[in-house]
XYZ file of C-alpha atoms in Angstrom:
728
model
C 117.236 111.559 83.921
C 116.563 114.529 85.114
C 115.927 113.000 88.512
C 114.425 116.311 89.436
C 110.770 115.892 88.934
C 107.883 114.485 90.877
C 106.156 112.596 88.097
C 103.019 110.536 87.796
C 103.205 106.800 87.327
C 102.192 105.332 84.000
C 98.600 104.478 83.115
C 97.223 101.212 84.432
C 97.240 98.091 82.269
C 93.451 98.155 81.986
C 93.556 101.402 80.069
C 96.531 100.973 77.764
C 96.539 103.772 75.216
C 92.904 104.490 76.091
C 93.465 108.154 75.426
C 95.567 107.622 72.322
C 92.719 108.748 70.079
C 90.601 110.826 72.438
C 90.173 113.323 69.637
C 89.879 112.146 66.053
C 90.254 115.691 64.787
C 93.832 115.218 63.655
C 95.138 116.545 60.351
C 95.479 114.190 57.386
C 99.253 114.285 57.699
C 98.954 112.425 61.014
C 98.067 109.192 59.184
C 100.955 106.822 58.789
C 102.405 105.684 55.451
C 104.108 102.536 56.750
C 102.487 99.140 56.992
C 103.736 99.000 60.582
C 105.572 101.221 63.014
C 109.175 100.065 63.200
C 111.394 100.839 66.110
C 115.000 99.836 65.533
C 116.790 99.133 68.746
C 120.276 98.029 69.640
C 120.912 94.671 71.210
C 124.206 93.301 72.300
C 125.116 89.790 73.358
C 127.843 89.234 75.925
C 128.460 85.899 77.564
C 126.950 85.558 81.026
C 130.286 84.666 82.626
C 131.833 87.847 81.137
C 128.896 89.878 82.418
C 129.287 88.465 85.901
C 132.988 89.186 85.912
C 132.296 92.827 84.968
C 129.631 93.090 87.661
C 132.186 91.574 90.032
C 134.554 94.401 89.128
C 131.918 97.114 89.493
C 130.914 96.128 93.002
C 134.358 95.037 94.103
C 132.896 92.134 96.127
C 135.021 90.200 98.554
C 134.221 86.900 96.872
C 133.776 86.008 93.235
C 130.088 85.172 92.559
C 128.989 81.880 91.113
C 128.551 81.748 87.369
C 124.984 81.597 86.082
C 123.737 78.444 84.414
C 122.947 79.757 80.928
C 121.415 76.434 79.865
C 118.626 76.512 82.446
C 115.134 76.107 80.970
C 112.866 78.730 82.607
C 109.755 76.882 81.441
C 110.477 74.188 84.038
C 110.100 76.627 86.936
C 107.090 75.897 89.139
C 105.460 77.733 92.025
C 107.268 76.820 95.225
C 110.661 76.393 93.513
C 113.680 78.103 95.068
C 116.723 79.841 93.635
C 118.912 80.588 96.612
C 116.824 82.502 99.147
C 114.154 83.322 96.576
C 110.905 81.391 96.378
C 108.694 81.444 93.279
C 105.385 82.556 94.807
C 103.388 83.031 91.604
C 103.702 82.073 87.932
C 101.194 83.481 85.461
C 101.053 82.303 81.836
C 98.629 84.509 79.937
C 96.488 82.856 77.264
C 96.095 85.972 75.110
C 99.726 87.062 74.679
C 103.169 85.480 74.841
C 104.034 86.876 78.259
C 105.022 84.860 81.321
C 105.055 86.625 84.691
C 106.890 85.195 87.680
C 106.837 86.640 91.189
C 109.653 85.893 93.637
C 110.264 86.728 97.289
C 113.402 86.284 99.378
C 112.725 84.254 102.486
C 115.790 85.868 104.053
C 115.287 89.596 103.404
C 111.762 89.941 101.966
C 113.115 91.479 98.736
C 110.680 90.941 95.836
C 111.281 90.350 92.131
C 108.633 90.309 89.415
C 109.687 89.383 85.890
C 107.423 89.798 82.847
C 109.172 87.826 80.117
C 108.397 88.545 76.450
C 110.259 88.722 73.152
C 112.156 91.911 72.345
C 115.624 93.441 72.583
C 114.869 96.014 75.320
C 114.923 95.171 79.044
C 113.166 97.607 81.385
C 113.562 97.852 85.127
C 111.215 99.510 87.630
C 112.655 99.432 91.131
C 109.873 100.481 93.480
C 109.794 101.554 97.122
C 106.480 102.118 98.913
C 107.017 105.601 100.366
C 104.418 106.716 102.878
C 104.947 110.050 104.642
C 102.837 111.824 107.253
C 104.148 115.372 106.822
C 104.991 117.850 104.057
C 108.777 117.631 104.413
C 109.180 116.112 100.953
C 111.538 113.399 102.183
C 110.380 110.840 99.553
C 111.034 113.358 96.778
C 114.344 114.670 98.128
C 115.607 111.141 98.640
C 114.744 110.313 95.031
C 117.160 113.063 93.952
C 119.952 112.124 96.318
C 119.956 108.453 95.297
C 121.550 109.346 91.961
C 124.625 110.934 93.533
C 126.794 107.995 94.430
C 126.565 104.882 96.563
C 128.372 102.741 99.065
C 130.595 101.115 96.425
C 130.628 104.044 93.988
C 131.004 107.324 95.950
C 130.819 109.613 92.913
C 127.873 111.683 91.688
C 128.434 110.636 88.082
C 129.060 106.929 88.694
C 125.670 105.549 87.671
C 125.369 107.663 84.550
C 128.895 106.861 83.396
C 128.375 103.135 83.804
C 125.063 103.246 81.930
C 126.645 105.259 79.119
C 128.928 102.296 78.426
C 126.196 99.684 78.582
C 123.681 100.401 75.794
C 121.388 101.901 78.415
C 119.130 104.896 78.756
C 119.898 107.469 81.443
C 118.408 106.264 84.755
C 115.245 108.081 85.742
C 112.702 108.122 88.569
C 109.344 109.426 89.697
C 107.837 110.054 93.111
C 104.080 109.569 93.401
C 101.778 109.819 96.409
C 102.424 106.214 97.385
C 105.763 105.190 95.911
C 109.092 106.149 94.433
C 110.064 104.206 91.311
C 113.551 104.133 89.763
C 113.759 103.150 86.106
C 116.335 101.678 83.751
C 116.225 100.497 80.127
C 118.979 98.548 78.403
C 119.482 96.643 75.176
C 120.068 92.994 75.996
C 120.160 90.995 79.211
C 123.914 91.128 79.806
C 123.902 94.903 80.083
C 120.858 94.862 82.363
C 122.224 92.219 84.715
C 125.542 94.043 84.882
C 123.936 97.364 85.861
C 121.276 95.960 88.198
C 123.448 95.564 91.341
C 125.075 98.952 90.748
C 121.678 100.666 90.585
C 120.292 98.818 93.613
C 123.439 99.753 95.529
C 122.568 103.414 94.858
C 118.986 102.831 96.052
C 119.721 100.912 99.256
C 123.132 102.411 100.067
C 123.059 105.998 98.737
C 125.806 108.478 99.488
C 123.758 110.980 101.506
C 126.234 113.813 102.028
C 125.896 117.449 103.110
C 127.249 118.554 99.723
C 124.557 116.766 97.714
C 121.896 118.009 100.122
C 123.018 121.599 99.509
C 122.876 121.433 95.710
C 119.975 119.018 95.224
C 117.598 119.900 98.063
C 118.010 123.387 99.511
C 120.487 126.194 99.982
C 120.580 129.986 100.215
C 122.611 131.729 97.533
C 124.734 134.873 97.782
C 121.700 137.067 97.071
C 119.720 135.565 99.945
C 117.326 133.610 97.737
C 116.370 130.033 98.546
C 117.337 127.532 95.858
C 118.272 123.912 95.213
C 116.947 121.538 92.552
C 114.054 120.191 94.627
C 113.230 123.552 96.171
C 113.166 125.293 92.784
C 110.967 122.579 91.321
C 108.412 122.863 94.113
C 108.597 126.647 93.959
C 107.393 126.402 90.376
C 104.571 124.012 91.301
C 103.286 124.849 94.757
C 100.933 127.663 93.775
C 99.661 126.255 90.470
C 95.969 125.435 90.229
C 96.666 121.714 89.876
C 98.765 121.426 93.030
C 96.556 123.762 95.084
C 93.368 121.848 94.262
C 95.049 118.480 94.745
C 96.417 119.297 98.195
C 93.239 121.081 99.319
C 90.893 118.179 98.551
C 93.224 115.673 100.225
C 93.437 117.879 103.323
C 89.619 117.912 103.411
C 89.117 114.217 102.706
C 91.835 112.717 104.905
C 92.564 113.361 108.565
C 95.803 113.728 110.490
C 97.966 110.620 110.416
C 96.843 109.628 106.916
C 99.560 109.312 104.279
C 97.293 110.535 101.489
C 97.043 113.903 103.228
C 100.703 114.818 102.781
C 102.598 116.619 100.031
C 105.248 114.076 99.089
C 107.086 116.577 96.903
C 107.612 118.896 99.876
C 106.155 122.317 100.606
C 108.627 125.186 100.409
C 108.294 126.185 104.059
C 109.047 122.587 105.077
C 111.959 122.216 102.649
C 113.581 125.333 104.107
C 113.919 123.648 107.516
C 114.495 120.065 106.331
C 117.740 118.486 107.575
C 119.907 115.809 106.015
C 119.471 113.676 109.143
C 115.697 113.689 108.550
C 116.241 112.204 105.093
C 118.656 109.593 106.464
C 116.097 108.546 109.062
C 113.424 108.204 106.373
C 115.767 106.134 104.214
C 116.613 103.791 107.087
C 112.900 103.205 107.708
C 111.497 102.740 104.203
C 114.432 101.852 101.947
C 114.711 98.329 103.278
C 114.732 95.052 101.303
C 111.252 93.957 102.391
C 109.847 97.271 101.070
C 111.597 97.057 97.694
C 110.327 95.351 94.538
C 112.447 94.854 91.414
C 110.062 94.777 88.453
C 111.765 93.658 85.231
C 110.085 93.481 81.821
C 111.698 92.050 78.727
C 113.338 88.917 77.382
C 116.040 87.576 79.660
C 116.616 84.407 81.590
C 114.478 84.456 84.738
C 116.934 82.045 86.326
C 119.822 84.381 85.461
C 117.942 87.391 86.851
C 117.109 85.778 90.192
C 120.589 84.275 90.481
C 122.158 87.679 89.886
C 119.969 89.254 92.564
C 120.771 86.399 94.960
C 124.511 86.625 94.326
C 125.212 90.306 93.824
C 122.420 92.053 95.738
C 121.624 89.756 98.640
C 125.249 88.621 98.785
C 127.012 91.958 98.271
C 124.781 95.064 98.192
C 122.931 94.032 101.359
C 126.022 92.904 103.193
C 126.748 94.993 106.326
C 130.448 94.428 105.706
C 132.390 96.484 103.185
C 134.757 94.660 100.803
C 137.740 95.859 102.872
C 136.240 94.322 106.000
C 134.905 97.520 107.564
C 131.324 97.819 108.808
C 128.806 99.724 106.695
C 129.202 103.477 107.216
C 126.202 104.743 109.167
C 126.380 108.033 107.242
C 125.002 106.179 104.237
C 121.581 106.221 105.863
C 121.387 102.739 107.357
C 123.464 100.610 109.664
C 124.129 96.939 109.350
C 122.435 96.014 112.605
C 118.910 96.337 111.234
C 119.521 95.844 107.549
C 117.194 92.815 107.432
C 115.006 93.697 110.405
C 111.231 93.656 110.019
C 110.427 94.225 113.666
C 107.539 96.622 114.274
C 107.104 96.986 110.526
C 103.741 98.174 109.228
C 103.197 97.776 105.518
C 102.858 101.312 104.083
C 99.249 102.323 103.386
C 97.869 98.826 103.960
C 98.576 98.590 107.697
C 98.301 102.261 108.647
C 95.543 104.868 108.973
C 95.714 105.308 105.212
C 93.855 102.014 104.678
C 90.614 103.454 106.083
C 87.981 104.370 103.492
C 87.184 108.096 103.795
C 83.650 109.245 104.430
C 81.739 111.959 102.590
C 78.646 112.075 104.843
C 76.998 114.804 102.791
C 77.695 116.954 99.772
C 80.612 119.217 100.637
C 82.273 122.101 98.852
C 85.650 123.736 99.080
C 86.898 126.980 97.541
C 90.531 127.185 96.496
C 92.072 130.413 95.267
C 94.835 130.240 92.704
C 96.988 133.076 91.357
C 95.886 134.434 87.982
C 96.272 137.679 86.092
C 92.659 137.608 84.908
C 89.722 136.653 87.107
C 87.558 135.121 84.405
C 87.871 131.336 84.339
C 88.012 128.783 87.140
C 88.028 125.034 87.581
C 85.647 122.586 89.234
C 86.770 119.148 90.420
C 84.266 116.658 91.840
C 85.537 113.788 93.991
C 83.562 110.716 95.057
C 84.625 107.451 96.682
C 84.749 104.682 94.097
C 84.953 100.871 93.992
C 87.639 98.757 95.615
C 90.871 98.554 93.588
C 90.348 94.842 92.911
C 86.849 95.351 91.479
C 88.355 95.310 88.002
C 85.111 94.789 86.085
C 83.417 97.836 87.616
C 86.508 99.995 87.122
C 86.720 98.902 83.495
C 83.024 99.703 83.046
C 83.569 103.182 84.494
C 86.459 103.711 82.123
C 84.274 102.745 79.152
C 81.555 105.076 80.463
C 84.145 107.850 80.519
C 84.787 107.261 76.813
C 81.064 107.112 76.128
C 80.340 110.360 77.965
C 83.416 112.459 77.117
C 85.451 110.576 74.513
C 84.938 112.864 71.523
C 83.138 116.019 70.456
C 79.820 114.201 69.916
C 79.856 112.472 73.324
C 76.868 113.415 75.544
C 78.702 115.540 78.107
C 80.749 117.336 75.484
C 77.517 118.183 73.646
C 75.838 119.362 76.847
C 78.720 121.301 78.403
C 81.496 122.031 75.907
C 80.361 122.168 72.283
C 78.074 125.173 72.775
C 78.122 128.791 71.580
C 78.588 129.761 75.245
C 80.211 126.695 76.871
C 80.085 125.845 80.546
C 83.708 124.672 80.313
C 86.293 124.038 77.613
C 86.952 120.424 78.599
C 85.637 117.715 80.892
C 87.583 114.670 81.973
C 87.024 111.700 84.246
C 89.659 109.707 86.067
C 90.138 107.218 88.870
C 92.888 107.236 91.498
C 93.860 104.001 93.229
C 94.237 104.063 97.004
C 94.866 101.287 99.536
C 91.360 99.789 99.888
C 89.294 102.075 97.654
C 89.468 104.336 94.653
C 88.685 107.997 94.145
C 86.612 109.043 91.141
C 87.381 112.495 89.777
C 85.487 114.646 87.296
C 87.341 117.817 86.292
C 85.809 120.695 84.322
C 88.350 123.242 83.138
C 88.039 126.908 82.151
C 84.663 127.379 83.790
C 83.282 130.955 83.510
C 82.907 132.373 87.006
C 79.156 132.849 86.573
C 78.837 129.027 86.397
C 81.416 128.151 89.047
C 78.954 127.702 91.918
C 76.551 125.390 90.100
C 78.621 123.161 87.842
C 77.940 119.998 89.848
C 74.188 120.597 89.435
C 74.602 121.176 85.706
C 76.672 117.989 85.454
C 74.152 115.924 87.404
C 71.332 117.254 85.257
C 73.212 116.175 82.129
C 73.944 112.745 83.576
C 70.286 112.264 84.515
C 69.368 112.899 80.884
C 71.596 109.952 79.994
C 69.818 107.893 82.656
C 66.438 108.784 81.184
C 67.419 108.117 77.560
C 69.494 105.049 78.324
C 72.773 104.265 76.632
C 73.225 103.575 72.944
C 74.205 99.894 73.196
C 75.425 99.806 69.615
C 77.837 102.674 70.226
C 78.799 101.231 73.604
C 79.799 97.919 72.024
C 81.706 99.786 69.344
C 83.617 101.606 72.073
C 84.350 98.329 73.862
C 85.596 96.732 70.628
C 87.758 99.752 69.895
C 89.053 99.888 73.444
C 90.095 96.257 73.256
C 91.752 96.882 69.893
C 93.707 99.756 71.415
C 94.652 97.561 74.344
C 95.850 94.782 72.021
C 97.707 97.339 69.944
C 99.463 98.431 73.116
C 100.322 94.817 73.915
C 101.831 94.379 70.467
C 103.949 97.513 70.758
C 104.922 97.110 74.407
C 104.699 93.405 75.173
C 105.030 92.669 78.886
C 105.976 96.301 79.398
C 102.242 97.016 79.140
C 101.758 95.359 82.535
C 104.434 97.279 84.446
C 102.095 99.797 86.074
C 99.695 97.056 87.162
C 102.574 95.089 88.670
C 103.802 98.163 90.542
C 100.308 98.842 91.864
C 100.032 95.236 93.000
C 103.318 95.546 94.913
C 101.977 98.543 96.835
C 98.395 97.392 97.431
C 97.947 93.782 96.315
C 98.047 90.488 98.194
C 101.576 89.146 98.469
C 100.478 85.775 97.073
C 99.917 87.314 93.623
C 96.186 86.551 93.502
C 95.203 90.191 92.947
C 97.779 90.529 90.170
C 96.501 87.452 88.349
C 92.929 88.723 88.590
C 93.874 92.151 87.225
C 95.443 90.593 84.125
C 92.283 88.835 82.906
C 91.497 91.792 80.669
C 89.815 89.965 77.726
C 87.310 88.438 80.166
C 86.288 91.912 81.363
C 85.758 93.121 77.808
C 83.693 90.029 76.998
C 81.549 90.514 80.104
C 80.908 94.173 79.301
C 79.786 93.345 75.757
C 76.928 91.360 77.262
C 75.824 94.131 79.620
C 72.288 95.396 79.258
C 71.133 98.984 79.263
C 69.975 98.495 82.868
C 73.463 97.429 83.988
C 75.128 100.464 82.419
C 72.528 102.804 83.881
C 72.859 101.253 87.337
C 76.657 101.634 87.245
C 76.367 105.260 86.148
C 73.805 105.980 88.843
C 75.604 104.113 91.628
C 79.038 105.624 91.145
C 78.566 108.977 89.401
C 75.165 110.385 90.388
C 73.991 109.002 93.737
C 77.153 109.317 95.897
C 77.812 112.364 98.040
C 80.360 114.649 96.438
C 83.285 116.762 97.508
C 83.222 119.718 95.113
C 86.417 121.756 94.851
C 85.985 125.116 93.145
C 89.182 126.736 91.912
C 88.704 130.509 91.799
C 91.256 132.806 90.086
C 92.671 135.653 92.159
C 94.753 138.546 90.892
C 95.096 139.735 94.489
C 96.683 136.400 95.431
C 99.276 136.841 92.706
C 100.326 140.199 94.103
C 100.139 138.998 97.712
C 102.405 136.012 97.069
C 104.974 138.226 95.372
C 104.934 140.718 98.218
C 105.148 138.032 100.906
C 108.064 136.323 99.182
C 109.917 139.611 98.759
C 109.393 140.495 102.420
C 110.573 137.040 103.531
C 113.726 137.182 101.407
C 114.470 140.756 102.524
C 114.187 139.674 106.151
C 116.424 136.686 105.440
C 119.051 138.914 103.823
C 118.939 141.312 106.770
C 119.262 138.460 109.223
C 122.254 136.928 107.460
C 124.090 140.149 106.745
C 127.040 140.408 104.366
C 129.143 137.908 106.286
C 126.285 135.397 106.424
C 125.592 135.693 102.712
C 129.275 135.271 101.952
C 129.346 132.142 104.105
C 126.277 130.735 102.284
C 127.983 131.374 98.939
C 131.127 129.618 100.167
C 129.143 126.586 101.328
C 127.444 126.351 97.918
C 130.693 126.612 95.958
C 132.358 123.986 98.117
C 129.379 121.681 97.676
C 129.485 122.104 93.899
C 133.200 121.336 93.838
C 132.698 118.209 95.935
C 129.791 116.941 93.835
C 131.548 117.604 90.559
C 134.536 115.436 91.473
C 134.402 112.850 88.683
C 134.774 109.126 89.043
C 138.307 108.135 87.977
C 138.449 107.300 84.285
C 140.248 104.078 85.090
C 137.149 102.726 86.846
C 134.972 103.548 83.860
C 137.409 102.211 81.298
C 137.431 98.858 83.069
C 133.839 98.504 81.881
C 134.103 97.465 78.203
C 131.667 98.852 75.658
C 129.853 96.048 73.843
C 130.643 95.603 70.173
C 128.020 96.748 67.673
C 128.679 93.483 65.865
C 126.670 91.852 68.625
C 123.569 93.970 67.941
C 120.625 91.831 66.882
C 118.867 94.170 64.473
C 115.161 93.811 63.851
C 114.678 92.439 60.361
C 112.402 94.713 58.322
C 111.363 94.237 54.715
C 111.193 97.604 52.919
C 110.272 98.606 49.394
C 109.099 101.721 47.515
C 107.339 102.529 44.278
C 108.928 104.807 41.689
C 107.139 107.999 40.608
C 105.670 107.661 37.119
C 106.605 103.984 36.823
C 105.269 100.545 37.677
C 108.676 99.570 39.094
C 109.212 98.668 42.739
C 112.588 99.071 44.447
C 113.588 96.972 47.438
C 115.970 98.320 50.090
C 117.908 95.073 50.649
C 117.967 91.388 49.805
C 115.738 90.598 52.786
C 112.986 92.602 51.065
C 112.834 90.616 47.810
C 109.694 88.805 48.975
C 107.934 92.102 49.684
C 109.027 93.449 46.297
C 107.595 90.421 44.497
C 104.325 90.778 46.410
C 103.968 94.447 45.483
C 104.875 93.874 41.828
C 101.851 91.585 41.443
C 99.646 94.630 42.062
C 101.805 97.417 40.683
C 100.538 100.433 38.766
C 101.872 103.814 37.714
C 101.435 106.401 40.498
C 102.261 110.138 40.616
C 103.685 109.791 44.132
C 105.866 107.446 46.171
C 104.461 104.670 48.311
C 106.928 103.300 50.846
C 106.248 100.006 52.624
C 107.846 98.568 55.770
C 106.765 95.049 56.621
C 106.955 93.396 60.053
C 104.697 90.831 61.763
C 101.718 92.791 63.099
C 97.958 92.636 63.492
C 97.714 96.332 62.666
C 98.356 98.513 59.641
C 99.629 102.028 60.161
C 99.396 104.580 57.359
C 100.958 108.029 57.187
C 100.328 110.534 54.425
C 102.779 113.393 54.012
C 101.379 116.389 52.131
C 103.812 119.036 50.974
C 102.786 122.654 51.506
C 105.505 124.009 49.232
C 102.989 124.996 46.546
C 100.566 126.627 48.991
C 100.823 130.447 48.865
C 102.208 131.998 52.027
C 99.032 133.980 52.677
C 97.010 130.738 52.729
C 99.303 128.750 55.020
C 97.842 130.507 58.036
C 94.628 128.551 57.460
C 96.261 125.105 57.712
C 95.572 124.855 61.447
C 91.928 125.748 60.866
C 91.711 123.046 58.201
C 93.195 120.600 60.689
C 90.518 121.430 63.262
C 87.684 121.205 60.736
C 88.923 118.098 58.928
C 86.831 115.572 60.866
C 83.978 117.918 61.717
C 82.954 118.561 58.115
C 80.256 116.734 56.173
C 81.726 113.894 54.084
C 80.194 112.872 50.743
C 80.772 109.240 49.739
C 81.162 108.001 46.159
C 77.502 107.003 46.026
C 76.432 110.502 47.068
C 75.664 109.581 50.690
C 76.485 112.389 53.081
C 77.883 111.611 56.506
C 77.258 114.146 59.232
C 79.808 114.673 61.985
C 78.259 112.193 64.438
C 78.069 109.343 61.933
C 81.562 110.051 60.585
C 83.111 109.882 64.034
C 81.178 106.729 64.922
C 82.469 105.027 61.771
C 86.028 106.150 62.471
C 85.761 104.852 66.044
C 84.571 101.522 64.687
C 87.309 101.079 62.090
C 90.409 102.821 63.483
C 92.617 102.389 66.529
C 93.927 105.933 66.180
């Protein structure tokens, strides 16, 4: 990891790789020379009984868990079936890809499991908690950091990482968004994943929340009197950036007191300085409960084995209020056994709180936000409107296509009107949607706006959009964009499989109906594309007018301020000086002692004997992806294969062989797409000319192209043809 960052969740399933080719002005060397992109991954196979025994050792349970039935046929599972406490509430078999999604819920604890099953060696886990907060203390973010520093059964800061290092696994990671904290894990093969799953969930639900980890990870004062800590330092680097200032300012304007969307989940510095460990424990005991946790798993493993492992090792051991030695769960871990399964007085975050109310923009409003800058020349304008409901998937998909149409490349209407000018109004314009509980926000951001235009950019934008209304949309180009968008989406499905749906599943956990109906609706992506292909000019114009022109706007103008830069520096210096004076030499020495003791405590390693009891899988068990590879020989018609598996590819290429002055290398795997890369050596280019390579790269797709028949393609036509024929 570094579990130190507040990150943004991945893009929604409706816009997979939508921005992969936002600019087609990439240098020729960006093309790919392989017939498909091959990712070689490691897979190991360990018997399920062996895996369970190892998991048994890791958690040190009081009773040996039941062995999993490895012969169970998952295809026989039906909605309403039970595995232990878990009921299958939804099963979705998609008709456009080989992915089966099952949704489970424990009738005892409320814990949820969603499994997207598809072929592939990698298993991914997203363990999500809906984390609503009504202040700027940063408790969701600080808790994310502390989770990785030991648990009820493994009270060592390095336990999780050391176990994953012996299990063909990536380093565990996490992100904290406005509405959730998500912990991630990727392993090769199901045995490794099922072995690590209860260990990871033990860290999430039973973290070791100690004063020492709070000091190093959240906040402390060092021997020079400066405030520090991993979380504090991170937010110190972010709090006064233009992005964070604009984001917090518009949410403060749009949402009232008591609304979770108003808060800074990462934590403001002034709040972090007074935050206490007990505050974090209280937050954990409220939100880190089984009925507010969803285990999203994507990849090929037995659904029956997954649910059985959760039933046996998590519900049976991790959630038990009794320690293996018979003692009650230590209250210092953040929860106590008495309310471990309690759902009394529980309000579902965001959906059953003030945050569910749709905000009102009764009239056009504006807000000025200063941000520190050395030069007071360029600002930023962000326009926010209230958009469709989150489950209005067709309209949201249409708005996404309109974004591509209006801003997708250098010949798009808004780029022509605002960006690609001798004296531009801004250097870039982007559109985005943000999902909330019962509505969406639509954002238009214009960056690097000269100050002389700052106060009128929304009028300039509306004027440009009204020109589109008057002209109408180019239906031919629109359908090309839809076709290309679907190709990109299918390309993403091929590369990612069920992993492509992870963000949509996470969003459904936070905001969707528990019966899975919203999730099933969101996955009918081909139907939305097909519907949009049949849209008329009037439908596109009405959507543009209804959601992007007519609504009242909240306009946030980011204005650069050199004075603010100096003022912040002076205020921080004065605050630290006062803090140093208040602490005195003895106080500073005591702070330094506390920090050193905390470091020593946190750095105490897990005993090697515990790690060595976890065997490393043999590489002999790795199920390598079979790839046929062959290459031509310079100045010859010969073709060389890389191994016996590739003899068929060699024979195929030899039927069309010819003498070439360069090497062609082919990698063959099952795929609907062909990827080509061309590598051009610059070794013969004189040094004084190499400085122009970047300019050539920028001009490559903006130059006039002459075809073999003498036809010349201007920039617009060239880009339209590339959009039609290429995914990226």
